[in-house]
Coordinates of C-alpha atoms in Angstrom, one line a residue:
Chain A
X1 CA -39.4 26.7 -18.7
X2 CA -37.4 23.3 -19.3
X3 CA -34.6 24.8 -20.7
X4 CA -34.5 27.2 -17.5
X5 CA -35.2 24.7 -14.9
X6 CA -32.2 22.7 -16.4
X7 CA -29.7 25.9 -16.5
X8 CA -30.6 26.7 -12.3
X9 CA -29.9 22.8 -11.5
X10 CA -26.7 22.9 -13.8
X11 CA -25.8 26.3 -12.3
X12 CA -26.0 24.6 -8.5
X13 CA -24.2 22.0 -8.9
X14 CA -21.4 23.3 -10.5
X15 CA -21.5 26.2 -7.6
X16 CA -21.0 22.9 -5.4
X17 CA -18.4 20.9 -7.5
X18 CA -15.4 21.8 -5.8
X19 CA -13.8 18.1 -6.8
X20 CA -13.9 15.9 -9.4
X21 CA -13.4 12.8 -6.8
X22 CA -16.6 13.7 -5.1
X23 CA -18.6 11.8 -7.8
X24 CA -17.3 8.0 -8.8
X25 CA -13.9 7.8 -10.2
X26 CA -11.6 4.6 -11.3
X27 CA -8.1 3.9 -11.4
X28 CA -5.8 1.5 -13.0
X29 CA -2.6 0.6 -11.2
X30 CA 0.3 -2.6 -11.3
X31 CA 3.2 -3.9 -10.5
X32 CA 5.7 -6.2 -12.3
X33 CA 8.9 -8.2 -11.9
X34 CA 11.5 -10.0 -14.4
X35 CA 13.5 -11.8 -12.8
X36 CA 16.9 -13.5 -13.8
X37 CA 18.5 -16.8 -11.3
X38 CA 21.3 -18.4 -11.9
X39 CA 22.6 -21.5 -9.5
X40 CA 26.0 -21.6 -8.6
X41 CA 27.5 -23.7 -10.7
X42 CA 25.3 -23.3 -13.7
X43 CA 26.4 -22.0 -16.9
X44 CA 23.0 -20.4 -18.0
X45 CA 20.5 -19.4 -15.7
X46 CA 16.7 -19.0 -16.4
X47 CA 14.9 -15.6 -17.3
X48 CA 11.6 -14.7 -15.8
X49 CA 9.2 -11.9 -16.1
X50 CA 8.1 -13.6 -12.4
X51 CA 4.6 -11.1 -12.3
X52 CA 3.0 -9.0 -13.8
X53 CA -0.1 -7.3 -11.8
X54 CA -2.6 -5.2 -12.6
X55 CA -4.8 -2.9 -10.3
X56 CA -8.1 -1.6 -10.9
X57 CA -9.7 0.6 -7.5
X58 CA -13.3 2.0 -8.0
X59 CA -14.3 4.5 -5.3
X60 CA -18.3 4.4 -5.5
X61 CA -18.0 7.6 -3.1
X62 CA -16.1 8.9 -0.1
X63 CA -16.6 6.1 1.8
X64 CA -17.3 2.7 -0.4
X65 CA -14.6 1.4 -2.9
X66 CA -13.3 -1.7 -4.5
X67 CA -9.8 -2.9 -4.5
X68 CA -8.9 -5.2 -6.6
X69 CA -5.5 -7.2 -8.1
X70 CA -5.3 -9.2 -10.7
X71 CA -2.1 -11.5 -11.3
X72 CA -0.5 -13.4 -14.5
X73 CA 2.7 -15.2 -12.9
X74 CA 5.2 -16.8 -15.6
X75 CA 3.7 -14.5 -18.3
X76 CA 1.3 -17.1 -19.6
X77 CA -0.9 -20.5 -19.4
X78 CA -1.5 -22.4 -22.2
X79 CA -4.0 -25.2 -22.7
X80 CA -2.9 -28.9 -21.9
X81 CA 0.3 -27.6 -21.1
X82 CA 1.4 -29.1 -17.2
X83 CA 4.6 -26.2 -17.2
X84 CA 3.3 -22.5 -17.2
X85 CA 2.0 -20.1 -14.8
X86 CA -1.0 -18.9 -13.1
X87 CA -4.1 -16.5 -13.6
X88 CA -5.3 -15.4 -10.2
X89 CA -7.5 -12.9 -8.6
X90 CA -5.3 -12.0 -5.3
X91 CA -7.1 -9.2 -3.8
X92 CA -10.9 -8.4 -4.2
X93 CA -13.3 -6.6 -1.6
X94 CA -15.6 -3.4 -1.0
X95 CA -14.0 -0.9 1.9
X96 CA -16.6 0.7 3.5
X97 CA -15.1 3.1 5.5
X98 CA -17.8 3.9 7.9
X99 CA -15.9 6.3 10.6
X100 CA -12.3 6.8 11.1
X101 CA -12.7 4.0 13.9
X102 CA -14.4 1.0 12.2
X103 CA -14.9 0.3 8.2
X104 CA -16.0 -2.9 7.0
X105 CA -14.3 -5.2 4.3
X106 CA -15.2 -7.9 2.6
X107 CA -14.2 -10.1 -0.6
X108 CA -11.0 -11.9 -1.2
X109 CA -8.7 -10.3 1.2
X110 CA -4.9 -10.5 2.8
X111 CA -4.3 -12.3 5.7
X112 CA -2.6 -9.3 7.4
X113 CA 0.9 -11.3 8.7
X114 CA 4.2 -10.0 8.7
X115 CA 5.4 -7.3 6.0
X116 CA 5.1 -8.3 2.6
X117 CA 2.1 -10.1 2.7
X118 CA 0.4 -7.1 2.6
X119 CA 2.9 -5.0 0.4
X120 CA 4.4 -7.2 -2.0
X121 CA 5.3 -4.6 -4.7
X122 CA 8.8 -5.0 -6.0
X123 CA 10.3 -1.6 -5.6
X124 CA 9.1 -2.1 -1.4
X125 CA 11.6 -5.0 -0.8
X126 CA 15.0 -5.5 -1.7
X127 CA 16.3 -8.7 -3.3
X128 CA 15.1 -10.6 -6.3
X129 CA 13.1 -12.8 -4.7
X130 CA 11.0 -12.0 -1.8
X131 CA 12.2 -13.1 1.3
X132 CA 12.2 -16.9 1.7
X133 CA 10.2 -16.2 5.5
X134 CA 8.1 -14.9 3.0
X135 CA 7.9 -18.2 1.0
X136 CA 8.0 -20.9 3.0
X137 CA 6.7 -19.8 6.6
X138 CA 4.2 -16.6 5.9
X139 CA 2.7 -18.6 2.0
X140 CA 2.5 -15.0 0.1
X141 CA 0.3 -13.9 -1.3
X142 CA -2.0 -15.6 1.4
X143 CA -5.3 -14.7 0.1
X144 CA -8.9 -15.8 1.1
X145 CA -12.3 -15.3 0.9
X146 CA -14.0 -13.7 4.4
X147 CA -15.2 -10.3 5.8
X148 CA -14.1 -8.2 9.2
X149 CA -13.5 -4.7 10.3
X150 CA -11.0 -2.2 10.0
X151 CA -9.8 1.2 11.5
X152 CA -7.7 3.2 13.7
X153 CA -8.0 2.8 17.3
X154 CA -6.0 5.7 18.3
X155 CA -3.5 7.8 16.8
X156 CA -0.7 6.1 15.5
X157 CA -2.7 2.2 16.2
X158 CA -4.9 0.8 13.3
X159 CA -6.3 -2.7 13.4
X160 CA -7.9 -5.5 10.7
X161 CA -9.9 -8.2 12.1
X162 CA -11.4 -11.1 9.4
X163 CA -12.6 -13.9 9.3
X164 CA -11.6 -15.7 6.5
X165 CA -12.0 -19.5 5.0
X166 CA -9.0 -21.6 6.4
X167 CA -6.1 -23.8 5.7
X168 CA -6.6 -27.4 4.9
X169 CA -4.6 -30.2 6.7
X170 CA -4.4 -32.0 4.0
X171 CA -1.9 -29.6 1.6
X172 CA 0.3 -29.4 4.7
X173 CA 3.3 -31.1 4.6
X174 CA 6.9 -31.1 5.8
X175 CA 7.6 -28.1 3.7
X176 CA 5.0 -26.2 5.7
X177 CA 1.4 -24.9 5.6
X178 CA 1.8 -23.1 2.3
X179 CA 0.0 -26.4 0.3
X180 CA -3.1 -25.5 2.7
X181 CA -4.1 -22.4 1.1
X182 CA -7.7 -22.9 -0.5
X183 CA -6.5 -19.3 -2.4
X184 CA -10.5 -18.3 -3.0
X185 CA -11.2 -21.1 -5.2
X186 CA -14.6 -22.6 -4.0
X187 CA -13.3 -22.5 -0.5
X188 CA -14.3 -24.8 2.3
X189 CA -16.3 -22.2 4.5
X190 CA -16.1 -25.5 7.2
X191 CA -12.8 -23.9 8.8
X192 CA -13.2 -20.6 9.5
X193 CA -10.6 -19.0 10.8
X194 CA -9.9 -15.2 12.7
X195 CA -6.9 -13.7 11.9
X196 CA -5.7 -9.9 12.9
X197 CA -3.3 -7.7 13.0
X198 CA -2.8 -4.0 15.6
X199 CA -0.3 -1.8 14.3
X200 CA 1.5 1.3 16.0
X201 CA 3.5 3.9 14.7
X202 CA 5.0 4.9 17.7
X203 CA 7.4 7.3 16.6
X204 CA 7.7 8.8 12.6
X205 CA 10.1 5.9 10.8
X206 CA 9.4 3.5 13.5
X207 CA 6.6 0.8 12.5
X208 CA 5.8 -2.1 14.7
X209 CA 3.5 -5.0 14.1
X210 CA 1.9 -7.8 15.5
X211 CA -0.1 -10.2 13.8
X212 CA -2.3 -13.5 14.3
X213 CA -3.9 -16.5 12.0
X214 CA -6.0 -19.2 14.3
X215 CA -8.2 -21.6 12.9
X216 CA -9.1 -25.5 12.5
X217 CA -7.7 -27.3 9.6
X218 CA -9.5 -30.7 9.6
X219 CA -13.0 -29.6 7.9
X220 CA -14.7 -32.0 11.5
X221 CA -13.2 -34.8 10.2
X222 CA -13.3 -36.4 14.0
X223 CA -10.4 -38.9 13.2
X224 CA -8.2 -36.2 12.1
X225 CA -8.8 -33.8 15.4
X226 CA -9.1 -30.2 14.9
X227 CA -6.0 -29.8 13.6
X228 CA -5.8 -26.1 14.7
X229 CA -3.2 -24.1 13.4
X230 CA -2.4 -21.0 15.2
X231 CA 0.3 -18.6 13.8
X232 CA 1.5 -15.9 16.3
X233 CA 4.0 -13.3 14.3
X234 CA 5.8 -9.5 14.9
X235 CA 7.6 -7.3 12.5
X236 CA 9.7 -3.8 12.9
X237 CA 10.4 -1.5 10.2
X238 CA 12.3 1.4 11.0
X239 CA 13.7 4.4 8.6
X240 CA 15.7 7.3 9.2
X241 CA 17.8 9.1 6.7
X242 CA 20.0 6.8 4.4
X243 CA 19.4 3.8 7.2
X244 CA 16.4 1.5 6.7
X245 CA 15.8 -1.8 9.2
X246 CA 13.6 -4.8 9.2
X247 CA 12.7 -7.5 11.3
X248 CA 9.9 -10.4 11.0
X249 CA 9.7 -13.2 13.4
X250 CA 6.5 -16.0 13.0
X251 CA 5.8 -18.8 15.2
X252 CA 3.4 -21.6 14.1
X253 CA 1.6 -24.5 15.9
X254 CA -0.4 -27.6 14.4
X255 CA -2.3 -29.1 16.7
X256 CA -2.9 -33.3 15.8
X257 CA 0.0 -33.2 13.1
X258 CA 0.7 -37.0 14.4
X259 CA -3.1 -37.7 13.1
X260 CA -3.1 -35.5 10.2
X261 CA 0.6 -37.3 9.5
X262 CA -1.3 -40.5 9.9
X263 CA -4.1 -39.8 7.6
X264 CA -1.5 -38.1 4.8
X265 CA 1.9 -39.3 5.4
X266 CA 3.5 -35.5 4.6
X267 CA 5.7 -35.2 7.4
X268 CA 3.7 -32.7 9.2
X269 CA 5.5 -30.6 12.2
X270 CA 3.9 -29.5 15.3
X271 CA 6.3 -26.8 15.5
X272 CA 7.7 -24.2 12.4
X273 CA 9.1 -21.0 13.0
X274 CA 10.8 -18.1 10.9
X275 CA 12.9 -15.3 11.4
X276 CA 14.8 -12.4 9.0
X277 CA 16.6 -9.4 9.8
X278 CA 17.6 -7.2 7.2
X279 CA 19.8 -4.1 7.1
X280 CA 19.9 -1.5 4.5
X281 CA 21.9 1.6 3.3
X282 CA 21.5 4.0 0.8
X283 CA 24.8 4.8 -0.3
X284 CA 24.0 7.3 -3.2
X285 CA 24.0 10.8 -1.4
X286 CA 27.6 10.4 -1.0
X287 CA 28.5 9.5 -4.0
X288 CA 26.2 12.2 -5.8
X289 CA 24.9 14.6 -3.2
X290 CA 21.3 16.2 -4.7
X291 CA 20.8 13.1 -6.9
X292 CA 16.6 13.9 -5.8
X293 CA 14.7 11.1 -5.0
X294 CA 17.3 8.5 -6.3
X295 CA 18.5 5.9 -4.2
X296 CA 21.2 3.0 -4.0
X297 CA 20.5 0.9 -0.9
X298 CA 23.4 -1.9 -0.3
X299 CA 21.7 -4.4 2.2
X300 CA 22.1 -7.8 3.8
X301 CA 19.7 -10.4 5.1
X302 CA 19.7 -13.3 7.4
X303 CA 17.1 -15.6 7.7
X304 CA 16.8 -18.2 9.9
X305 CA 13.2 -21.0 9.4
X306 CA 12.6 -24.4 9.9
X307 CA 9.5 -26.2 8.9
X308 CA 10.1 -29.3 11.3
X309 CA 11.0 -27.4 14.3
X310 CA 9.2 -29.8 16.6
X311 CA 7.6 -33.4 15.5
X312 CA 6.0 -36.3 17.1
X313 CA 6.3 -39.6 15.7
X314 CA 9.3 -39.3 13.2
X315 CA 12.7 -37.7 13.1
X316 CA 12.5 -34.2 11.7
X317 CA 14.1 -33.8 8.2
X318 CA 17.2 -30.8 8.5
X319 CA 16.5 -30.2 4.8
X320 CA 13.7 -28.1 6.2
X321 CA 15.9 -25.9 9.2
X322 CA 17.4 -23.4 6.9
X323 CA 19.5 -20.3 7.5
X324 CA 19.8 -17.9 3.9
X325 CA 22.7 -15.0 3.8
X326 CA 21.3 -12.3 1.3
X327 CA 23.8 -9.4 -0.2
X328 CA 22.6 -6.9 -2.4
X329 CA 22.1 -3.8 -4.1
X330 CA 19.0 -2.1 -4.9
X331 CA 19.4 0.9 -7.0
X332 CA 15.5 3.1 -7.5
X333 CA 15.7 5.7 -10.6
X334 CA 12.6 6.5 -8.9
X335 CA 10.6 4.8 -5.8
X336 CA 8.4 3.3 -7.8
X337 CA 11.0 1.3 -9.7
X338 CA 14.0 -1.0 -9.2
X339 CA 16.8 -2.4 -10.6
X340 CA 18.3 -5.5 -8.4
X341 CA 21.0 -7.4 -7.5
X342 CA 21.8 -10.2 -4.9
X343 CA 24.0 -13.4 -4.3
X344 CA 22.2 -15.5 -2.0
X345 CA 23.9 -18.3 0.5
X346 CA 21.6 -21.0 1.5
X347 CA 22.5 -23.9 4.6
X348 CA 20.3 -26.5 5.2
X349 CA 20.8 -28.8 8.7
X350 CA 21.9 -31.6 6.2
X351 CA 25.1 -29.5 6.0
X352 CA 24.4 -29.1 2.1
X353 CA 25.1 -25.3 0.8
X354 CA 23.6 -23.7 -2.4
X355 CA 24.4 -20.4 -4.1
X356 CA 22.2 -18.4 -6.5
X357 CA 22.9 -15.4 -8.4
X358 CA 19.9 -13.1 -9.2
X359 CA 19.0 -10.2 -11.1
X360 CA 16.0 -8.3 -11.7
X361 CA 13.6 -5.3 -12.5
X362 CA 10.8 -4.6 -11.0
X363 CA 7.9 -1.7 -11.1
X364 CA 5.0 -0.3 -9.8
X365 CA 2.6 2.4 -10.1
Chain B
X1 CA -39.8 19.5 -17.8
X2 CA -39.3 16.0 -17.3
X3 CA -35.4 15.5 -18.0
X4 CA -34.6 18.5 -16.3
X5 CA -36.5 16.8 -13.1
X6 CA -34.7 13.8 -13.7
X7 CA -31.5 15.4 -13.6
X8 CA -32.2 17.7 -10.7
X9 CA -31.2 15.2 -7.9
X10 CA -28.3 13.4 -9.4
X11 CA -26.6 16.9 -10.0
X12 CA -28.2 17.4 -6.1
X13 CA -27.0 14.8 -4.9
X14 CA -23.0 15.3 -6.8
X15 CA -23.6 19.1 -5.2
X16 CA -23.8 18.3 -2.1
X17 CA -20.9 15.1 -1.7
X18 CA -18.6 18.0 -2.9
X19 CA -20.3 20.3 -0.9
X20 CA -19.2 18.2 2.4
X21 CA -15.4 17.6 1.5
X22 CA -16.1 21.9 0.9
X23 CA -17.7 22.4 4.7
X24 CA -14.8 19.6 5.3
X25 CA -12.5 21.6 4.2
X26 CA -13.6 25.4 5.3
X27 CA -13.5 23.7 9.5
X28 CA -9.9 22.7 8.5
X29 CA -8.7 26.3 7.1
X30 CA -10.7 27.5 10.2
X31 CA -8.2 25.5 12.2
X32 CA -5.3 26.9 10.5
X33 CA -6.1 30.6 10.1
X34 CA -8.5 31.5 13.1
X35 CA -12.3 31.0 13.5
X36 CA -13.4 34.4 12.6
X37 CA -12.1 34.0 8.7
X38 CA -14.4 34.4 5.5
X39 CA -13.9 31.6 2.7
X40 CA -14.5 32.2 -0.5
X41 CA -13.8 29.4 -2.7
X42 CA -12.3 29.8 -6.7
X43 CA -11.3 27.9 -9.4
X44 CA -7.6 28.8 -10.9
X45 CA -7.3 27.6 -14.6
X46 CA -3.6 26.4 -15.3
X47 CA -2.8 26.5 -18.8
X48 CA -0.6 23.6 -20.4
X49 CA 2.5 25.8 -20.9
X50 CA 2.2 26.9 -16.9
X51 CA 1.3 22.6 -16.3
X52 CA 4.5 21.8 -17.9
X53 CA 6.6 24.5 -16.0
X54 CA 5.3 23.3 -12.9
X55 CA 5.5 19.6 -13.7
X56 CA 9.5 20.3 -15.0
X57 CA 10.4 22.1 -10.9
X58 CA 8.6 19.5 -9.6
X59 CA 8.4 16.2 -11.1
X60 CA 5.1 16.0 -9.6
X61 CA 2.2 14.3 -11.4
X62 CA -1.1 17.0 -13.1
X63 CA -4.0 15.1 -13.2
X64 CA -6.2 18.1 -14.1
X65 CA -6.2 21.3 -15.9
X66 CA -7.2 23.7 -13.0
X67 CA -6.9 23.9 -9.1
X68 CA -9.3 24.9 -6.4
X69 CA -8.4 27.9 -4.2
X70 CA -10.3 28.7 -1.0
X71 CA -9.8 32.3 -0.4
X72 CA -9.5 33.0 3.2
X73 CA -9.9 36.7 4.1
X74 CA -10.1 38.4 7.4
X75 CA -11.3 41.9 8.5
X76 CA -11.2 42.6 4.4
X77 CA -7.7 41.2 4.3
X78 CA -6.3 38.3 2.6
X79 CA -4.2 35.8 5.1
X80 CA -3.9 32.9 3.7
X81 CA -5.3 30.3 0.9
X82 CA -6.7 26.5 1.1
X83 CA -5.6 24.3 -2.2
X84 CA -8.1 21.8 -2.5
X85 CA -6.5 19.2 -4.6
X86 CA -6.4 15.0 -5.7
X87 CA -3.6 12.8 -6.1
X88 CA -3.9 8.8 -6.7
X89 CA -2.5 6.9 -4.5
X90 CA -2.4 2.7 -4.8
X91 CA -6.1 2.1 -5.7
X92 CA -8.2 5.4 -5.2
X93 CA -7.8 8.9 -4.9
X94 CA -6.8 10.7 -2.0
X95 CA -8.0 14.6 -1.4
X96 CA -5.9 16.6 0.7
X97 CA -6.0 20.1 1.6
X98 CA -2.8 22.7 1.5
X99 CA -3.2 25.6 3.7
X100 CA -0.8 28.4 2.3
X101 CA -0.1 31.9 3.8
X102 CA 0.5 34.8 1.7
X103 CA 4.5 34.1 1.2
X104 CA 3.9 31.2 0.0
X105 CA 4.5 29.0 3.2
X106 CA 3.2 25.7 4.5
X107 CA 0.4 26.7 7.5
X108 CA -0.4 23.2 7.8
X109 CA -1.9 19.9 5.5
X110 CA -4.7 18.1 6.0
X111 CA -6.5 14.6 4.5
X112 CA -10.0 15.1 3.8
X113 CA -10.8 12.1 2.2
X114 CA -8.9 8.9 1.8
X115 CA -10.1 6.4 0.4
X116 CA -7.2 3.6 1.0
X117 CA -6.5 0.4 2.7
X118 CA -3.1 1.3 3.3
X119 CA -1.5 4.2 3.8
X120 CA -3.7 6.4 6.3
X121 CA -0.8 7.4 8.4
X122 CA -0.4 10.0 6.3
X123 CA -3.3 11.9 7.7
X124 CA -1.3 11.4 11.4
X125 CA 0.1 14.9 12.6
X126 CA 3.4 13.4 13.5
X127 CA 3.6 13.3 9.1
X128 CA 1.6 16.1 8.6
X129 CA 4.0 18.0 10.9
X130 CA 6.7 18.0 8.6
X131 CA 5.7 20.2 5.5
X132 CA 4.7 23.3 8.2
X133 CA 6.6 26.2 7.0
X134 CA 7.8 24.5 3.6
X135 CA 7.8 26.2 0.8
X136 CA 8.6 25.9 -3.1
X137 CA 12.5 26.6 -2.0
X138 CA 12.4 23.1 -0.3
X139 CA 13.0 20.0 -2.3
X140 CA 9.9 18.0 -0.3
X141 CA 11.6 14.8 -1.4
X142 CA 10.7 11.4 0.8
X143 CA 13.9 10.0 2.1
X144 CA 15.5 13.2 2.2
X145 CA 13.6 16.2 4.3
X146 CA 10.4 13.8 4.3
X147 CA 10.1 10.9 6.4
X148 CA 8.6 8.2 5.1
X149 CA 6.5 5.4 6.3
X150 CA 6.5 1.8 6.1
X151 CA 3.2 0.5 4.2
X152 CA 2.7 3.9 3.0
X153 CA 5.3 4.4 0.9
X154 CA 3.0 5.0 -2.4
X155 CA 0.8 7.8 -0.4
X156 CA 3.7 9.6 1.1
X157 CA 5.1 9.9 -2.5
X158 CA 1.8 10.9 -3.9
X159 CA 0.7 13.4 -0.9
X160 CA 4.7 15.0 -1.4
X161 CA 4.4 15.5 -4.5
X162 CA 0.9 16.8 -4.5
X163 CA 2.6 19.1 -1.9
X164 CA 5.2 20.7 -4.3
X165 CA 3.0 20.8 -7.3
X166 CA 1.1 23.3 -5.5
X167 CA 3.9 25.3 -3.7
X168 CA 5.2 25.4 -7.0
X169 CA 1.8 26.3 -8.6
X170 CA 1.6 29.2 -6.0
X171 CA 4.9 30.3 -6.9
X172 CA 3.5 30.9 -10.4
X173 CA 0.3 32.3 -10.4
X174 CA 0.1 34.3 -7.1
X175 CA -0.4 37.0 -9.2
X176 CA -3.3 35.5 -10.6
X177 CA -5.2 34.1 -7.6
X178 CA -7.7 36.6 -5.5

């Protein structure tokens, strides 16, 4: 009787198990880079392996998983040691994907500003480094702790809207907001802030973006003011054939930087701004027609960003209003993998001019 | 008596998540081959010396050792087949569907299940578009007579190739599949 009962409920399901995925199922994923930067007008440069990333997703069912990345920077930390890298948890949240129109999300998540924020996997972006707009104005990877909604609005429009634990006044400084990150660790809940992000696919190739961070800085301190902090920002991307294209542009404000300046002394602005356009060809179909999926892209960037765009009080520092000239080659064996190279011309208002070198590997899969 | 109650609604409740992305799937070849068509779903084992055949003309990743076929016959004829199939894409899976026609052919693709953060504009007909009337001839390669998409660069490469695996697959064992 057992034994038959058992054989009829084996029989049934495995009538009805058209999919393995239909049940729970984990996967392990990653992304690296070694990097190599030399200085103009240094012998030796200095060899990095800059990342190394793993992923682990879990998908519970068809409609709740966990995402989840987990980052070693500098290969390594070591006890009582000031030099070294980093351990951190960058992205960590449930997905519950409740209809095509709204899912929830919550845990550590991705502000979602500009391009690479969100996709910050090496093979995705040419150049060594990532972008400096992608540094300095836009702190990737901008992480925080919060919950909101996700979905797709209509064909070819999606949207995210959190609300995440804020910046804090305090780390800014005249370098920017990047010090202000709380990065998940036993956040200040005191600031939240709303950020979003609606994103249209108008045509197949074309992507546009636009993008929003607003929130208080100040924790209520009443002598600081709110110190709000509102970051507007757009991006393009557009592919077709050998010809790729890419624009960001961000615009930040900081409300009560004279009082924050006065509390801190960091040479807060009340105005930043950023702005990179980059151009990119793949050049290998006509030197090896049918090479598959292979690709060499030549490109060029130009990014223009200055952290003390507007400030009250002081005279802005033109260390911080910066224009970089990017030239490269990005060569992809396969798309989930590059070899790079770039030479990299960087002006400051001071007049003063630096050139690096860099070369590099990166992966994902 | 008491295990096999125990194990009753877990395999239940496994039965009938598949049996959805199944009913999901049977509306979708509806759509592609006519209202009035008959599924019948099968499971076509691939043997390792046909995986690495298939994985050599296409380059395409095999997670599994089988694929499932949803038979679609109409007035006792056979015209067309539904491959039921998962690749990974960043963090999860993704199951798609591949409606075939006899030759061999594209009818039309669809995305039954993604599980993703990024990347859903895949399931957008503007993409799906593309593979209609593709077959194993066609190289399927993103960047060449694929378009990608920004911020879905890892589930375009994964749906594609998922795509050529089993135009290739088809290629192989038509013979076999009924």
């Amino acid at each position: 009787m057992k034994l038959r009962h058992l054989a009829s409920a084996l029989t049934f399901s495995l009538l009805f198990i058209p999919l393995a995925r239909s049940q729970e199922s984990t996967t392990v994923g990653g992304y690296g880079e070694l990097h190599y930067n030399e200085p103009d007008g240094i012998a030796r440069g200095t060899l990095d392996f800059h990342r190394f990333v793993l992923y682990v997703g879990h998908a519970f069912n068809d409609k709740l998983s966990f995402k989840s990345e987990l980052e070693v920077e500098h290969t390594k930390l070591e006890a009582g040691e000031a030099e070294g890298g980093e351990v951190a948890v960058e992205q960590a949240y449930l997905d519950w994907h409740l209809t095509q129109e709204v899912g929830l999300r919550a845990g550590i998540l991705i502000p979602p500003i500009g391009i690479l924020n969100q996709f910050h996997e090496p093979p995705t972006f040419h150049g060594v480094e990532r972008p400096m707009i992608d540094q300095v104005i836009i702190p990737t990877t901008w992480r925080e702790s919060g919950a909101g909604l996700y979905g797709v609005l209509t064909e070819g429009v999606r949207y995210q809207l959190y609300l995440l634990a804020g910046l804090k006044a305090e780390g800014f400084s005249e370098a920017g907001i990047r010090g202000g990150r709380q990065e998940a660790l036993e956040s200040s809940p005191v600031n939240p802030s709303l950020t979003g992000r609606l994103e249209a696919l108008p045509v197949l190739g074309l992507k546009c973006g636009a993008s929003f961070f607003a929130g208080q800085t100040t924790e209520g301190v009443d002598s600081l003011g709110g110190g709000m902090l509102t970051l507007l920002s757009a991006d393009a991307q557009y592919g077709n054939g050998p010809l790729s294209l890419k624009a960001v542009g961000v615009l930040e404000s900081i409300d009560d930087a004279e009082k924050i300046n006065a509390a801190f002394q960091r040479g807060v602005a009340d105005r930043i701004y950023g702005l990179s356009v980059e151009g990119a060809y793949n050049i290998l179909p006509l030197l090896a027609p049918g090479e598959g999926e292979q690709s060499l892209h030549l490109f060029a960037r130009y990014e223009r960003y200055n952290t003390q765009s507007k400030v009250t009080g002081f005279a802005a520092n033109a260390a911080f209003d910066r224009r970089d000239v990017t030239l490269g080659a990005t060569f992809q064996p396969t798309f989930n993998t590059a070899f790079k190279l770039d030479y990299q011309f960087m002006n400051d208002g001071t007049g003063a001019q630096a050139k690096r070198l860099n070369l590099g590997i990166g992966y994902s899969f | 008596m008491r295990l096999s109650l125990l194990l009753l609604p877990g395999l239940l409740l496994a039965g009938t998540a598949a049996g959805q992305t199944e009913r999901r799937a049977s509306d979708a070849l509806r759509a592609m081959f006519g209202d009035s068509i008959e599924v019948r779903s099968s499971t076509l084992a691939v043997s390792a010396e046909e995986r690495t055949t298939i994985r050599a003309r296409t380059k395409a990743q095999w997670p599994g050792d089988s694929v499932r076929v949803l038979v679609c016959r109409s007035r006792g004829r056979t015209i067309g087949y539904g491959f039921l199939d998962d690749v990974k894409g960043k963090m999860n899976f993704i199951t798609y569907l591949v409606g075939l026609t006899p030759a061999g052919t594209v009818r039309d693709v669809d995305v039954l299940v993604y599980r993703e953060s990024y990347g859903g504009e895949i399931a957008y007909e503007s993409f799906r578009r593309q593979f209609r009337d593709k077959s194993a001839a066609d190289p399927l390669l993103p960047g060449r007579d694929v378009k990608n998409i920004s911020g879905a660069t890892i589930s375009v490469h994964a749906i594609t190739g998922g795509i050529r695996r089993i135009l290739a697959t088809y290629e192989l064992l038509r013979s076999r599949i009924e």
